[in-house]
CSV table of C-alpha atoms in Angstrom, one decimal:
chain,number,residue,atom,x,y,z
A,1129,MET,CA,2.6,-32.9,14.0
A,1130,THR,CA,6.2,-33.1,12.8
A,1131,ALA,CA,7.6,-29.4,11.3
A,1132,LEU,CA,8.4,-28.1,8.6
A,1133,GLU,CA,11.4,-26.3,8.1
A,1134,PRO,CA,11.3,-22.4,9.9
A,1135,PHE,CA,8.7,-19.9,7.3
A,1136,GLY,CA,11.8,-17.6,7.9
A,1137,ALA,CA,14.2,-20.1,6.4
A,1138,ARG,CA,11.8,-21.3,3.4
A,1139,LEU,CA,11.8,-17.7,2.3
A,1140,ARG,CA,14.8,-16.7,2.1
A,1141,HIS,CA,15.5,-20.0,0.2
A,1142,ALA,CA,12.8,-19.0,-1.8
A,1143,MET,CA,13.7,-15.1,-1.9
A,1144,ASP,CA,16.3,-16.1,-3.4
A,1145,GLU,CA,15.9,-18.6,-6.0
A,1146,ARG,CA,13.0,-17.3,-7.3
A,1147,GLY,CA,12.6,-12.9,-6.7
A,1148,PRO,CA,10.6,-12.2,-4.2
A,1149,LEU,CA,7.5,-11.4,-5.4
A,1150,CYS,CA,4.5,-12.0,-4.3
A,1151,VAL,CA,1.3,-11.8,-5.8
A,1152,GLY,CA,-2.1,-11.4,-4.4
A,1153,ILE,CA,-5.2,-13.9,-5.5
A,1154,ASP,CA,-8.1,-11.5,-4.7
A,1155,PRO,CA,-11.1,-11.7,-6.8
A,1156,HIS,CA,-12.3,-8.6,-6.3
A,1157,ALA,CA,-16.0,-9.1,-8.3
A,1158,SER,CA,-15.1,-6.7,-11.0
A,1159,LEU,CA,-11.8,-8.3,-12.3
A,1160,LEU,CA,-14.5,-11.7,-12.4
A,1161,THR,CA,-15.7,-9.9,-14.5
A,1162,GLU,CA,-12.9,-8.4,-16.5
A,1163,TRP,CA,-12.2,-11.6,-16.8
A,1164,GLY,CA,-15.6,-12.6,-18.8
A,1165,LEU,CA,-16.5,-15.0,-15.4
A,1166,ASN,CA,-19.8,-14.8,-14.0
A,1167,ASP,CA,-20.0,-13.8,-10.5
A,1168,ASP,CA,-19.8,-16.7,-8.6
A,1169,VAL,CA,-18.8,-20.0,-7.9
A,1170,ALA,CA,-17.9,-21.1,-11.0
A,1171,GLY,CA,-15.5,-18.6,-11.8
A,1172,LEU,CA,-13.8,-17.9,-8.7
A,1173,GLU,CA,-12.7,-21.3,-9.1
A,1174,ARG,CA,-11.6,-20.4,-13.0
A,1175,PHE,CA,-9.7,-17.5,-11.4
A,1176,SER,CA,-7.9,-19.2,-8.6
A,1177,ARG,CA,-7.0,-22.0,-10.4
A,1178,THR,CA,-5.6,-19.7,-13.5
A,1179,VAL,CA,-3.9,-18.0,-11.5
A,1180,VAL,CA,-1.9,-20.2,-9.9
A,1181,GLU,CA,-1.0,-22.4,-12.8
A,1182,ALA,CA,0.4,-18.8,-14.0
A,1183,THR,CA,2.5,-18.3,-11.6
A,1184,ALA,CA,3.0,-20.7,-8.4
A,1185,ASP,CA,5.9,-22.3,-10.3
A,1186,ARG,CA,8.2,-19.3,-10.6
A,1187,VAL,CA,7.3,-16.5,-7.8
A,1188,ALA,CA,7.9,-17.0,-4.7
A,1189,VAL,CA,4.9,-16.3,-2.6
A,1190,LEU,CA,1.2,-16.8,-3.8
A,1191,LYS,CA,-0.8,-14.0,-0.9
A,1192,PRO,CA,-5.3,-15.8,-1.7
A,1193,GLN,CA,-7.0,-13.1,-0.4
A,1194,SER,CA,-9.7,-15.5,2.0
A,1195,ALA,CA,-12.3,-12.4,2.4
A,1196,PHE,CA,-13.2,-12.7,-1.3
A,1197,PHE,CA,-13.3,-16.2,-1.1
A,1198,GLU,CA,-15.3,-16.3,2.1
A,1199,ARG,CA,-18.0,-14.5,0.5
A,1200,PHE,CA,-19.3,-17.5,-1.0
A,1201,GLY,CA,-19.6,-19.5,1.7
A,1202,SER,CA,-18.6,-23.1,2.6
A,1203,ARG,CA,-18.5,-23.6,-1.3
A,1204,GLY,CA,-16.0,-20.4,-1.2
A,1205,VAL,CA,-13.4,-22.2,1.5
A,1206,ALA,CA,-13.2,-25.2,-0.8
A,1207,VAL,CA,-12.4,-23.6,-3.4
A,1208,LEU,CA,-9.3,-21.5,-1.4
A,1209,GLU,CA,-8.6,-24.7,0.0
A,1210,ARG,CA,-8.1,-26.1,-3.1
A,1211,ALA,CA,-5.9,-23.3,-4.4
A,1212,VAL,CA,-3.7,-23.4,-1.1
A,1213,ALA,CA,-2.7,-27.2,-1.9
A,1214,ASP,CA,-2.5,-26.5,-5.5
A,1215,ALA,CA,-0.2,-23.9,-4.6
A,1216,ARG,CA,2.7,-25.7,-2.7
A,1217,ALA,CA,2.4,-28.0,-4.5
A,1218,ALA,CA,4.5,-25.6,-7.9
A,1219,GLY,CA,7.0,-24.4,-5.3
A,1220,ALA,CA,5.0,-21.2,-3.9
A,1221,LEU,CA,4.7,-20.1,-0.5
A,1222,VAL,CA,1.3,-18.9,0.2
A,1223,VAL,CA,1.1,-16.2,2.7
A,1224,MET,CA,-3.1,-16.5,3.6
A,1225,ASP,CA,-4.5,-13.1,3.8
A,1226,ALA,CA,-6.7,-13.1,6.6
A,1227,LYS,CA,-6.0,-10.5,9.3
A,1228,ARG,CA,-7.1,-12.3,12.2
A,1229,GLY,CA,-6.9,-11.0,15.4
A,1230,ASP,CA,-8.9,-11.9,18.6
A,1231,ILE,CA,-7.9,-12.8,22.6
A,1232,GLY,CA,-7.7,-15.8,24.3
A,1233,SER,CA,-8.9,-19.3,22.7
A,1234,THR,CA,-10.3,-17.4,19.7
A,1235,MET,CA,-7.1,-16.0,18.9
A,1236,ALA,CA,-6.1,-20.5,19.8
A,1237,ALA,CA,-8.7,-21.3,17.8
A,1238,TYR,CA,-7.8,-18.4,13.9
A,1239,ALA,CA,-4.4,-19.8,14.8
A,1240,GLU,CA,-5.6,-23.6,14.6
A,1241,SER,CA,-7.2,-22.9,11.3
A,1242,PHE,CA,-4.7,-21.6,9.1
A,1243,LEU,CA,-1.2,-22.5,10.7
A,1244,HIS,CA,-2.3,-26.2,12.4
A,1245,LYS,CA,-0.1,-28.8,9.7
A,1246,ASP,CA,-3.1,-30.4,9.3
A,1247,ALA,CA,-6.0,-28.0,9.1
A,1248,PRO,CA,-7.7,-28.1,5.5
A,1249,LEU,CA,-6.1,-24.4,5.0
A,1250,PHE,CA,-2.6,-24.8,6.5
A,1251,SER,CA,-0.5,-22.3,5.3
A,1252,ASP,CA,2.8,-21.2,5.2
A,1253,ALA,CA,2.1,-17.2,7.1
A,1254,LEU,CA,-0.8,-15.9,8.2
A,1255,THR,CA,-0.9,-12.3,7.8
A,1256,VAL,CA,-2.6,-11.0,12.1
A,1257,SER,CA,-3.3,-7.3,13.9
A,1258,PRO,CA,-2.1,-6.9,16.4
A,1259,TYR,CA,-4.7,-4.4,17.6
A,1260,LEU,CA,-6.2,-6.3,21.2
A,1261,GLY,CA,-2.4,-5.6,22.0
A,1262,TYR,CA,1.1,-7.5,20.4
A,1263,GLY,CA,0.3,-10.1,23.8
A,1264,SER,CA,-2.6,-11.7,22.2
A,1265,LEU,CA,-1.4,-12.9,19.6
A,1266,ARG,CA,0.7,-15.0,21.7
A,1267,PRO,CA,-1.1,-18.1,21.3
A,1268,ALA,CA,-0.8,-18.0,16.5
A,1269,VAL,CA,3.1,-17.2,18.0
A,1270,GLU,CA,3.5,-20.1,19.7
A,1271,LEU,CA,1.3,-22.4,16.7
A,1272,ALA,CA,3.5,-21.3,13.8
A,1273,ARG,CA,6.5,-21.8,15.7
A,1274,GLU,CA,5.4,-25.2,16.3
A,1275,SER,CA,4.0,-25.6,13.3
A,1276,GLY,CA,7.6,-24.1,11.1
A,1277,ALA,CA,5.1,-21.4,10.3
A,1278,GLY,CA,5.2,-17.5,10.3
A,1279,LEU,CA,3.2,-14.3,10.4
A,1280,PHE,CA,2.9,-10.3,9.3
A,1281,VAL,CA,2.1,-8.3,11.6
A,1282,LEU,CA,0.7,-5.0,11.0
A,1283,ALA,CA,2.8,-3.0,11.2
A,1284,LEU,CA,2.4,1.0,8.8
A,1285,THR,CA,0.1,-0.3,6.8
A,1286,SER,CA,-0.7,2.1,3.3
A,1287,ASN,CA,-4.5,2.3,3.9
A,1288,PRO,CA,-4.6,6.3,5.5
A,1289,GLU,CA,-7.1,6.0,8.0
A,1290,GLY,CA,-3.7,2.8,10.1
A,1291,GLY,CA,-2.2,6.1,10.6
A,1292,GLU,CA,-4.6,7.1,13.9
A,1293,VAL,CA,-4.1,3.5,15.1
A,1294,GLN,CA,0.0,3.3,13.7
A,1295,HIS,CA,1.3,6.7,14.6
A,1296,ALA,CA,-0.2,7.0,18.0
A,1297,VAL,CA,3.0,7.8,20.0
A,1298,ARG,CA,3.0,5.5,23.3
A,1299,ALA,CA,3.6,7.5,26.8
A,1300,ASP,CA,7.1,6.1,26.8
A,1301,GLY,CA,7.4,8.7,23.1
A,1302,ARG,CA,7.9,6.0,20.3
A,1303,ASN,CA,4.7,5.4,18.5
A,1304,VAL,CA,2.3,2.2,18.5
A,1305,GLY,CA,4.2,1.3,14.9
A,1306,ALA,CA,7.4,1.2,15.8
A,1307,THR,CA,7.2,-0.6,18.6
A,1308,MET,CA,5.3,-3.5,17.0
A,1309,LEU,CA,8.6,-3.6,15.2
A,1310,ALA,CA,9.9,-3.7,17.7
A,1311,HIS,CA,7.8,-6.7,19.6
A,1312,LEU,CA,9.6,-8.7,16.0
A,1313,ALA,CA,12.5,-8.4,15.9
A,1314,ALA,CA,13.1,-9.8,19.6
A,1315,GLU,CA,10.7,-12.5,18.1
A,1316,ASN,CA,13.0,-13.2,15.9
A,1317,ALA,CA,16.8,-12.2,17.3
A,1318,GLY,CA,19.6,-15.4,16.9
A,1319,GLU,CA,17.4,-16.6,14.1
A,1320,GLY,CA,19.4,-17.3,10.1
A,1321,PRO,CA,19.3,-16.8,7.5
A,1322,LEU,CA,15.8,-15.1,8.3
A,1323,GLY,CA,12.9,-14.7,11.2
A,1324,SER,CA,9.9,-16.2,10.8
A,1325,PHE,CA,7.8,-13.6,12.2
A,1326,GLY,CA,7.4,-10.4,9.9
A,1327,ALA,CA,5.8,-6.7,9.1
A,1328,VAL,CA,3.4,-5.9,6.6
A,1329,VAL,CA,4.9,-1.7,5.5
A,1330,GLY,CA,3.5,-0.2,2.6
A,1331,ALA,CA,5.5,0.2,0.0
A,1332,THR,CA,3.3,4.2,-0.9
A,1333,LEU,CA,4.9,5.5,2.4
A,1334,GLY,CA,7.5,7.6,1.3
A,1335,ASP,CA,10.3,7.7,3.4
A,1336,LEU,CA,10.6,5.2,6.7
A,1337,SER,CA,14.2,5.7,7.9
A,1338,SER,CA,12.6,7.4,10.6
A,1339,TYR,CA,11.7,3.4,11.5
A,1340,ASP,CA,14.0,0.7,12.2
A,1341,LEU,CA,12.8,-2.3,9.4
A,1342,GLU,CA,15.8,-3.8,10.3
A,1343,ILE,CA,13.7,-6.1,12.2
A,1344,ASN,CA,15.5,-9.8,10.8
A,1345,GLY,CA,12.4,-10.4,9.2
A,1346,PRO,CA,10.4,-10.6,6.0
A,1347,LEU,CA,8.8,-6.9,5.0
A,1348,LEU,CA,5.7,-7.9,3.3
A,1349,ALA,CA,4.9,-4.9,0.5
A,1350,PRO,CA,1.6,-4.0,-0.3
A,1351,GLY,CA,1.2,-0.9,-3.0
A,1352,ILE,CA,3.1,-2.2,-5.9
A,1353,GLY,CA,1.1,-1.1,-9.3
A,1354,ALA,CA,-2.5,0.2,-8.6
A,1355,GLN,CA,-1.0,1.1,-5.4
A,1356,GLY,CA,0.8,3.8,-7.3
A,1357,ALA,CA,3.8,2.9,-5.4
A,1358,THR,CA,6.9,1.2,-7.8
A,1359,PRO,CA,10.0,-1.3,-7.8
A,1360,ALA,CA,12.0,2.1,-8.2
A,1361,ASP,CA,10.5,2.9,-4.8
A,1362,LEU,CA,11.5,-0.5,-2.7
A,1363,PRO,CA,15.1,0.8,-2.2
A,1364,GLN,CA,14.2,4.3,-0.9
A,1365,VAL,CA,11.6,3.7,1.4
A,1366,PHE,CA,13.2,0.9,2.4
A,1367,GLY,CA,16.8,1.4,3.4
A,1368,ALA,CA,18.7,-1.5,4.5
A,1369,ALA,CA,15.8,-3.4,5.1
A,1370,VAL,CA,15.3,-4.1,0.8
A,1371,ARG,CA,16.5,-6.7,1.1
A,1372,ASN,CA,14.1,-8.8,2.9
A,1373,VAL,CA,11.2,-6.9,1.5
A,1374,VAL,CA,8.5,-8.9,0.1
A,1375,PRO,CA,6.8,-6.8,-2.7
A,1376,ASN,CA,3.1,-7.4,-3.6
A,1377,VAL,CA,1.4,-7.0,-6.8
A,1378,SER,CA,-2.2,-8.0,-7.4
A,1379,ARG,CA,-4.8,-5.7,-9.8
A,1380,GLY,CA,-0.8,-4.9,-11.6
A,1381,VAL,CA,-0.1,-8.9,-12.4
A,1382,LEU,CA,-4.3,-10.0,-12.4
A,1383,ARG,CA,-5.7,-7.6,-14.6
A,1384,HIS,CA,-3.8,-9.3,-17.4
A,1385,GLY,CA,-5.8,-12.5,-17.1
A,1386,PRO,CA,-8.2,-14.6,-18.2
A,1387,ASP,CA,-4.6,-15.6,-20.3
A,1388,VAL,CA,-2.4,-17.7,-18.9
A,1389,VAL,CA,0.4,-16.2,-21.2
A,1390,ALA,CA,-0.3,-13.0,-20.4
A,1391,LEU,CA,-0.2,-12.9,-16.5
A,1392,ARG,CA,3.0,-15.1,-16.9
A,1393,ALA,CA,5.0,-12.6,-18.7
A,1394,ALA,CA,3.5,-9.4,-16.2
A,1395,ALA,CA,4.7,-10.8,-13.1
A,1396,ASP,CA,7.9,-12.1,-15.0
A,1397,ARG,CA,8.1,-7.7,-15.5
A,1398,PHE,CA,7.7,-6.8,-11.8
A,1399,ALA,CA,9.8,-9.7,-10.6
A,1400,ASP,CA,12.6,-8.4,-12.9
A,1401,GLU,CA,12.3,-4.7,-12.0
A,1402,ILE,CA,12.3,-5.6,-8.5
A,1403,ARG,CA,15.6,-7.7,-9.4
A,1404,ALA,CA,16.7,-4.5,-11.3
A,1405,ALA,CA,15.4,-2.3,-8.2
A,1406,LEU,CA,17.6,-4.5,-5.2
A,1407,ALA,CA,21.0,-4.8,-8.3
A,1408,ALA,CA,21.0,-0.5,-7.9
A,1409,VAL,CA,21.2,-1.2,-3.7
């Protein structure tokens, strides 16, 4: 298996060239309806192909949510495979939002599903859950390094329920979210221009100055748009680490479909707003 250039290096180049915007591919049943599509495999395929056509040649990252494809069974997964291949062919990096997390051989199998270069669903990076212990992610970390892929580890998520785990304080006085960030900083030590092991950190969380977000890796930041955060909030939330933030927008772009021109215009508006926010830092 020939490894790609490390994900972090490829992501840094894409962010510098295209801007850091990540657009989600989230074919909710309600969005399919808003687009005038049926909630079936044909509607799923039309939706995903349209989003890829509209955005894959201009944004740094596309992030399909695996669950919305899996719910249609094998035919839905086939649509996801095509979306991943088409997005990567058009120059976008693909972050598979599957939030996998398990132990041992099961975690290794999840990793092979998304991070092995010969897998039908091979993606540039995968979201993973570390809440069976960070060490449970080791099979995914090792395969990502081997294949030139990356991981985004849930660290400080925007959902209110996350706090009961992520804000829990360990015996050493550090909370769980901060512990995950420290693990990622260790994974990325000495890597350049950017490490391949990132954190998921919600853009809706307000001032995070008590956390060390400078992990030498990317920070995937959901919450822009429909969840209430704006591009202008990014410098306040992420501070000095804002240059490594990958802001994710889903519904804020997707609600403008099915018109390809309107989808492109929405993605371009968010990209411009993000560039303006970063230029002010």
